[in-house]
PDB file of N, CA and C in Angstrom:
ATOM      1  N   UNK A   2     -15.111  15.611 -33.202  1.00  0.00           N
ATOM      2  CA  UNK A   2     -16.278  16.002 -32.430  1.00  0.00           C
ATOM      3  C   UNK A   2     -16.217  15.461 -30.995  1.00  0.00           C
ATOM      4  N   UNK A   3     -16.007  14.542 -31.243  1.00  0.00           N
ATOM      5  CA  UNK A   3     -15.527  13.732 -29.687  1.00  0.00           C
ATOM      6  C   UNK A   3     -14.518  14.106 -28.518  1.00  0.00           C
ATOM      7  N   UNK A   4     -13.583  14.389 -29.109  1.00  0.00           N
ATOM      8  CA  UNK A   4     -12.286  15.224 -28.268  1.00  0.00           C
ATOM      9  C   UNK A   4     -12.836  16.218 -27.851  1.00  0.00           C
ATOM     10  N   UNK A   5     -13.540  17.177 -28.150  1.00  0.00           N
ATOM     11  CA  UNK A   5     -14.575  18.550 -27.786  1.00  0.00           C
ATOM     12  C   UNK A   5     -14.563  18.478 -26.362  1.00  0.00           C
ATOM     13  N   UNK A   6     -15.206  17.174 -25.949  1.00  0.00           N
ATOM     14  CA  UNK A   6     -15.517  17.305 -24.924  1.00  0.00           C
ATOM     15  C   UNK A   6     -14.769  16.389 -23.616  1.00  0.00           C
ATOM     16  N   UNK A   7     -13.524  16.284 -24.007  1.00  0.00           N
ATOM     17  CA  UNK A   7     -12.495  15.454 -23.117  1.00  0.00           C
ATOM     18  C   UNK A   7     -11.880  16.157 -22.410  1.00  0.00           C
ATOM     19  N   UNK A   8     -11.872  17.550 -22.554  1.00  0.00           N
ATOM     20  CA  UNK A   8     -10.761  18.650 -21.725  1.00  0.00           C
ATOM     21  C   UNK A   8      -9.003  17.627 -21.269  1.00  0.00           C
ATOM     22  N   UNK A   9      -8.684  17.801 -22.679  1.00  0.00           N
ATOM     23  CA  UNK A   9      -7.595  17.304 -22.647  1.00  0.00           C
ATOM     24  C   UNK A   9      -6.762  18.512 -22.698  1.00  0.00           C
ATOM     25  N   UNK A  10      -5.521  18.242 -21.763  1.00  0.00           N
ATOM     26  CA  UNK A  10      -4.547  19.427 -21.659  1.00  0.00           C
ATOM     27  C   UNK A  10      -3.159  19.694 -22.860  1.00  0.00           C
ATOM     28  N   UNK A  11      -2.311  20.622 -23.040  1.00  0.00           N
ATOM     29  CA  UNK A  11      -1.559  20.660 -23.210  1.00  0.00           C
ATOM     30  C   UNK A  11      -0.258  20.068 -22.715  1.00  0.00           C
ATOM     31  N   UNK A  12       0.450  19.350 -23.325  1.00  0.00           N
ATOM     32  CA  UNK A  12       1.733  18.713 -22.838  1.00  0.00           C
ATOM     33  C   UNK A  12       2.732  19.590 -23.214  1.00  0.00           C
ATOM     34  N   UNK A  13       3.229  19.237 -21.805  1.00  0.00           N
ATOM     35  CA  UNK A  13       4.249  20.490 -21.169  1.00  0.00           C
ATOM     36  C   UNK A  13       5.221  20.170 -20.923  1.00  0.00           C
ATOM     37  N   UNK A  14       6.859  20.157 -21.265  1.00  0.00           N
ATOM     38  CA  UNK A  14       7.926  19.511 -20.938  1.00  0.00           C
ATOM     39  C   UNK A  14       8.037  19.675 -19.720  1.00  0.00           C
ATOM     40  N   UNK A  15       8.124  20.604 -19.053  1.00  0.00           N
ATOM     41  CA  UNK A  15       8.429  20.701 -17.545  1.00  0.00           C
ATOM     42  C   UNK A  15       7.153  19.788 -16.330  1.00  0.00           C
ATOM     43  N   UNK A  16       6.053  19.696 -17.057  1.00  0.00           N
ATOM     44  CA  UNK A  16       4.578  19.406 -16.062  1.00  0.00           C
ATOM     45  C   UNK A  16       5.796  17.326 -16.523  1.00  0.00           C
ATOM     46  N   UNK A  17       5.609  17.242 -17.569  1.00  0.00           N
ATOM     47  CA  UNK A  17       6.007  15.543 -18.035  1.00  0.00           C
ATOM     48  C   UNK A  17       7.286  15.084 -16.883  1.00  0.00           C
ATOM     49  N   UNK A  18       8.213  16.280 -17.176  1.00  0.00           N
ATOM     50  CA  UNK A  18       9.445  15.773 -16.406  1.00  0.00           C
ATOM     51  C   UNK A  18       9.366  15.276 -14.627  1.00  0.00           C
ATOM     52  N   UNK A  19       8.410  16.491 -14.310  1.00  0.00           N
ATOM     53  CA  UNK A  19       7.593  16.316 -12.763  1.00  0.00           C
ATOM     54  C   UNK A  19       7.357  14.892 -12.645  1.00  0.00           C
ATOM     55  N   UNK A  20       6.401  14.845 -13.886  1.00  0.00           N
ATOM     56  CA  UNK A  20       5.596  13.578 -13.794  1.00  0.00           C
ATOM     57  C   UNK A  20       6.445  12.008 -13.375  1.00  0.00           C
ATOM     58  N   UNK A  21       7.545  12.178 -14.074  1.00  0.00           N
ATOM     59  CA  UNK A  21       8.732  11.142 -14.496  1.00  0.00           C
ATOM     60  C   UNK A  21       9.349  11.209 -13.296  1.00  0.00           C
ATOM     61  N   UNK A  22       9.947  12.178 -12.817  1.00  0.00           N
ATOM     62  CA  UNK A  22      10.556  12.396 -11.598  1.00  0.00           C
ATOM     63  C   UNK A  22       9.644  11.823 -10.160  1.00  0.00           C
ATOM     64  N   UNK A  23       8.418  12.699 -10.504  1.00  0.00           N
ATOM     65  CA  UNK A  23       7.933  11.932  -9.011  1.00  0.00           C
ATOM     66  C   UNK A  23       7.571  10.456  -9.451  1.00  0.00           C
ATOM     67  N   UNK A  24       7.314   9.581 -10.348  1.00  0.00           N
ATOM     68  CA  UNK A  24       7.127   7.996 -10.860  1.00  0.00           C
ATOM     69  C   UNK A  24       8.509   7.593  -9.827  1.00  0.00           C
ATOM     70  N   UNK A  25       9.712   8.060 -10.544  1.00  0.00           N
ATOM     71  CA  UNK A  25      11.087   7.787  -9.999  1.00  0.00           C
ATOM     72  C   UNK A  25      11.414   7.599  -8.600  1.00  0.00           C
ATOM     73  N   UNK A  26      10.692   8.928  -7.836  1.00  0.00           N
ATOM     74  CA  UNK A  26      10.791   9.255  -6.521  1.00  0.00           C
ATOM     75  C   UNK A  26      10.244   8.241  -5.715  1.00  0.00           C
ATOM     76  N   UNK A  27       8.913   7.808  -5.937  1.00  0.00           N
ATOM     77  CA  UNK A  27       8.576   7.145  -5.716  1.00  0.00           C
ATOM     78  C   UNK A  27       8.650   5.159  -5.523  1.00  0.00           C
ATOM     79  N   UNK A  28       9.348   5.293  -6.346  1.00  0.00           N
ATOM     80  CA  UNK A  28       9.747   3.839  -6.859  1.00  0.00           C
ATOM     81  C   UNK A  28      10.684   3.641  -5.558  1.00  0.00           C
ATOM     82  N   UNK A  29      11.998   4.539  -5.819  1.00  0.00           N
ATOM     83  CA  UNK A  29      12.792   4.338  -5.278  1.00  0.00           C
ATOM     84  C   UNK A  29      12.553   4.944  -2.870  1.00  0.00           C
ATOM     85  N   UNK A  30      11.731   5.058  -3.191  1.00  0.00           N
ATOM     86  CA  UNK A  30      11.119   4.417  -1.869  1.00  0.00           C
ATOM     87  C   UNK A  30      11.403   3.211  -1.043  1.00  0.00           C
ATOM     88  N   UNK A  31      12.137   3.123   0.071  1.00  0.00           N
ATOM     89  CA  UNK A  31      12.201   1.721   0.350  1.00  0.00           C
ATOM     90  C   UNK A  31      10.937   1.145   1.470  1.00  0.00           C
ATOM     91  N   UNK A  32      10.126   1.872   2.164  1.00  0.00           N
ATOM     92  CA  UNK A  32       9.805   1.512   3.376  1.00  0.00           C
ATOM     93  C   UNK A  32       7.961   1.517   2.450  1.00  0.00           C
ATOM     94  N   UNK A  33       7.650   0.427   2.501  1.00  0.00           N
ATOM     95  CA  UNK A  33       6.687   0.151   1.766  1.00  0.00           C
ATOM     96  C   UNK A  33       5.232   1.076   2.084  1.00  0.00           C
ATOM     97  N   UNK A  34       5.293   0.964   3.367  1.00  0.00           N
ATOM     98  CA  UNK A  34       4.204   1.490   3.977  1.00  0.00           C
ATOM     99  C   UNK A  34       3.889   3.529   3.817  1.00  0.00           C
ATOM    100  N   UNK A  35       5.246   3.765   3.447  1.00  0.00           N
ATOM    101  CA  UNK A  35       5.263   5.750   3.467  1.00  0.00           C
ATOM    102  C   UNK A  35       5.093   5.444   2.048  1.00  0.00           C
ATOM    103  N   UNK A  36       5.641   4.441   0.833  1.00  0.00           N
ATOM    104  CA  UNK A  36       5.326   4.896  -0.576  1.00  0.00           C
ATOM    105  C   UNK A  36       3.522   4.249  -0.939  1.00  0.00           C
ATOM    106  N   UNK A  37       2.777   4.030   0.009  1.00  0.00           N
ATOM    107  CA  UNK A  37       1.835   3.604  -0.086  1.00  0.00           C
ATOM    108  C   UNK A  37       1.442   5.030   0.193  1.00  0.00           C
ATOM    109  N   UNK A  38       1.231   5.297   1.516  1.00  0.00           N
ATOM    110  CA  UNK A  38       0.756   7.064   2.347  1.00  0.00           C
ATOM    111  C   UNK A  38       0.986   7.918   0.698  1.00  0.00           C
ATOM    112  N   UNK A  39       1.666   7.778   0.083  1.00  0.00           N
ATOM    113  CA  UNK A  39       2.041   8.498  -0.941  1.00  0.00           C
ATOM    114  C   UNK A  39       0.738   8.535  -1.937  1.00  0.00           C
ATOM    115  N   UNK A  40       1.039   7.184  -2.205  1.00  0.00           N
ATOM    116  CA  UNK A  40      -0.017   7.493  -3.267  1.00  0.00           C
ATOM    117  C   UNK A  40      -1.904   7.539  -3.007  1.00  0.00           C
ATOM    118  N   UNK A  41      -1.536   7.333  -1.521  1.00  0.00           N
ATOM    119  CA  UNK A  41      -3.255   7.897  -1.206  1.00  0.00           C
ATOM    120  C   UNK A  41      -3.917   9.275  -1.801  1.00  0.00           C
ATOM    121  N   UNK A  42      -2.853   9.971  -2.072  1.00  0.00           N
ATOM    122  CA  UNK A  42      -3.493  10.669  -2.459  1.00  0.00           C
ATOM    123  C   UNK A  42      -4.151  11.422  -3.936  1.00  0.00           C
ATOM    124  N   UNK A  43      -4.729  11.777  -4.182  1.00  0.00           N
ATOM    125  CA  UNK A  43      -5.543  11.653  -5.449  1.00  0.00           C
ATOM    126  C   UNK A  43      -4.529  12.249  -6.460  1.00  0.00           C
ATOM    127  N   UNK A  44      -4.161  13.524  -5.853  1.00  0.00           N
ATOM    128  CA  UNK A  44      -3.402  14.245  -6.666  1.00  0.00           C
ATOM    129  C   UNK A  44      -2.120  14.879  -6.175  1.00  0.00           C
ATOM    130  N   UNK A  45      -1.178  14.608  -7.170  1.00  0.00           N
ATOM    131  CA  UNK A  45      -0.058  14.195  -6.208  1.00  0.00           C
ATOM    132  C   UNK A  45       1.450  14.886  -7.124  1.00  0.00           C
ATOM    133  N   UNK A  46       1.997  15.815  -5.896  1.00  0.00           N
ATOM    134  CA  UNK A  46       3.009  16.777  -7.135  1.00  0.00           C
ATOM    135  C   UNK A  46       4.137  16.012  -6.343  1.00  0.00           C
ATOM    136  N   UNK A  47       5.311  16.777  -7.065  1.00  0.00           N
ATOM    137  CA  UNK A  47       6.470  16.583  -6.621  1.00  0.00           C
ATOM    138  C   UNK A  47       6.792  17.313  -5.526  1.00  0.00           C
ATOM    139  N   UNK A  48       6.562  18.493  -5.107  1.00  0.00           N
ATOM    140  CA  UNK A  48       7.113  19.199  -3.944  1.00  0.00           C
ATOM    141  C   UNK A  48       6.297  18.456  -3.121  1.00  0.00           C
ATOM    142  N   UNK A  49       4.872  18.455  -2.884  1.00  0.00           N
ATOM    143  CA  UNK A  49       4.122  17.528  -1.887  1.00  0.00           C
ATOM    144  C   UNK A  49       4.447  16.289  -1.776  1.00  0.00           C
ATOM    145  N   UNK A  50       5.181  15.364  -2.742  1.00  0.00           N
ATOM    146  CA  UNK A  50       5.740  14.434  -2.194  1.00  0.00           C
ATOM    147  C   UNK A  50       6.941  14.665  -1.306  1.00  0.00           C
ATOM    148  N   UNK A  51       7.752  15.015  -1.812  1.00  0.00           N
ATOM    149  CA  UNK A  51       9.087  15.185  -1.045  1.00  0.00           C
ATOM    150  C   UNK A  51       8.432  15.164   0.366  1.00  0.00           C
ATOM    151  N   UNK A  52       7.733  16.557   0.497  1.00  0.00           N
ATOM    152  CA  UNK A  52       7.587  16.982   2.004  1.00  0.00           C
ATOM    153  C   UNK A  52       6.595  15.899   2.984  1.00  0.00           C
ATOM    154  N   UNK A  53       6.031  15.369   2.001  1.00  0.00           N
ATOM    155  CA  UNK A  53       5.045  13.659   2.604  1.00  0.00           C
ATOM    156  C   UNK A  53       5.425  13.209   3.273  1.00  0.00           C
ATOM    157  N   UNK A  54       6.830  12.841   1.924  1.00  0.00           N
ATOM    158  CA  UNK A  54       7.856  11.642   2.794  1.00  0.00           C
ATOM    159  C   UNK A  54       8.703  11.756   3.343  1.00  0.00           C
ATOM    160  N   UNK A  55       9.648  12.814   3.810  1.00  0.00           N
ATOM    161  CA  UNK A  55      10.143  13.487   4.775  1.00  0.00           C
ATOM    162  C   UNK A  55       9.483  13.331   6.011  1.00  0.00           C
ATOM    163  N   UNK A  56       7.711  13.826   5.958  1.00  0.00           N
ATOM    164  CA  UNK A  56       7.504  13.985   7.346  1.00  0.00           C
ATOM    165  C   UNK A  56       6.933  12.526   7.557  1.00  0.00           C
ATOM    166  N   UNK A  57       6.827  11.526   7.008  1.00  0.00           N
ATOM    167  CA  UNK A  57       6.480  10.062   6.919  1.00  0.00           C
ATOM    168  C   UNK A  57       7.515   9.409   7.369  1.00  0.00           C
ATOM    169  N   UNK A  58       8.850   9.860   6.583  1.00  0.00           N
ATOM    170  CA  UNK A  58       9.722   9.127   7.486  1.00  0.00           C
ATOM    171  C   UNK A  58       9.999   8.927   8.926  1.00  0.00           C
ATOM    172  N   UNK A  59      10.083  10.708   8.992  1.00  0.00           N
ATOM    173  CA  UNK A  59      10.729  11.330  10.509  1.00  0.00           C
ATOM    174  C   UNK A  59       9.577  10.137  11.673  1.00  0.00           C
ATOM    175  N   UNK A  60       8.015  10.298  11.104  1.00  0.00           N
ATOM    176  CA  UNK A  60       6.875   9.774  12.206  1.00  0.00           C
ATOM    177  C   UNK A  60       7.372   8.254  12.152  1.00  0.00           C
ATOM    178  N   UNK A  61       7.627   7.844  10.969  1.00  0.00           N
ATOM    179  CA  UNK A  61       7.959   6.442  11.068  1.00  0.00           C
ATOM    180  C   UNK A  61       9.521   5.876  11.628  1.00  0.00           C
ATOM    181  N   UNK A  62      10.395   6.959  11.815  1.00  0.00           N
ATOM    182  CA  UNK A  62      11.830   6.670  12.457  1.00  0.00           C
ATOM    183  C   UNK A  62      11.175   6.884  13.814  1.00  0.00           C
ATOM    184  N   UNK A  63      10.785   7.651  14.491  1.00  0.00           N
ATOM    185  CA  UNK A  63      10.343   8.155  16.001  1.00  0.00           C
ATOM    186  C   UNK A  63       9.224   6.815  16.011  1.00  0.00           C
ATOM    187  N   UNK A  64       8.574   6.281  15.674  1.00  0.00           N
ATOM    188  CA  UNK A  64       7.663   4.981  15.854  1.00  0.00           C
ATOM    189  C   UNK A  64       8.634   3.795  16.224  1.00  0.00           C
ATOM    190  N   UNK A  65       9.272   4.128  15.146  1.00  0.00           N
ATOM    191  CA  UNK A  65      10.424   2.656  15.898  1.00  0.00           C
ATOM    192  C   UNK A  65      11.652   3.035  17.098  1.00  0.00           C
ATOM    193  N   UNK A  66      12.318   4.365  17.391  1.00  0.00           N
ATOM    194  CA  UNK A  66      12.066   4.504  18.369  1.00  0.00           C
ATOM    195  C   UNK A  66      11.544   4.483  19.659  1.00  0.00           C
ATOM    196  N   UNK A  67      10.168   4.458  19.674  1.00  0.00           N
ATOM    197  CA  UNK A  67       9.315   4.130  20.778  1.00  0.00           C
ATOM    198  C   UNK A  67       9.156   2.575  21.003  1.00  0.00           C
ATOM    199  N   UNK A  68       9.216   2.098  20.089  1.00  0.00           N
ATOM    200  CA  UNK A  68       9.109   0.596  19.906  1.00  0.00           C
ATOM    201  C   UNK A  68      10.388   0.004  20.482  1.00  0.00           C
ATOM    202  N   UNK A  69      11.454   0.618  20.274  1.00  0.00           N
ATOM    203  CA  UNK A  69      12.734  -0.120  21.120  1.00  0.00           C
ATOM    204  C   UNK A  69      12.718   0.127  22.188  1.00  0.00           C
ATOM    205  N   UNK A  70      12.335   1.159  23.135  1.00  0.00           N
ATOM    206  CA  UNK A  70      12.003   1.158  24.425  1.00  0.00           C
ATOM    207  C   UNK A  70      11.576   0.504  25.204  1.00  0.00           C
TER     208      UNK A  70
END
């Protein structure tokens, strides 16, 4: 009776593997501050990470750039 009302989903090999993969992706992050930006956000896939931290890096390589100047 209880479960009724949990809107619990179906487990999905492919949704789990995402799941595992972006845990992974994440981990292996070195620059503390972009795997933080990461997980600000509430809800959080694998393609939107990639492209996060891609463009997290690039702002954070061009920051230290400016900084050696």
């Amino acid at each position: 009776m209880l479960a009724k009302s949990c809107n619990f989903e179906d487990v999905n090999a492919k949704k789990y593997q995402d799941e595992v993969v972006l845990g992974s992706f994440i981990l292996g992050i070195e620059e503390s501050s972009i795997r933080q930006r990461l997980l600000e956000s509430k809800t959080l896939i694998l393609n939107e990470a990639i492209s996060n931290a891609e463009m997290l890096t690039r702002a954070h390589e061009n920051a230290i750039g400016f900084a050696s100047n």
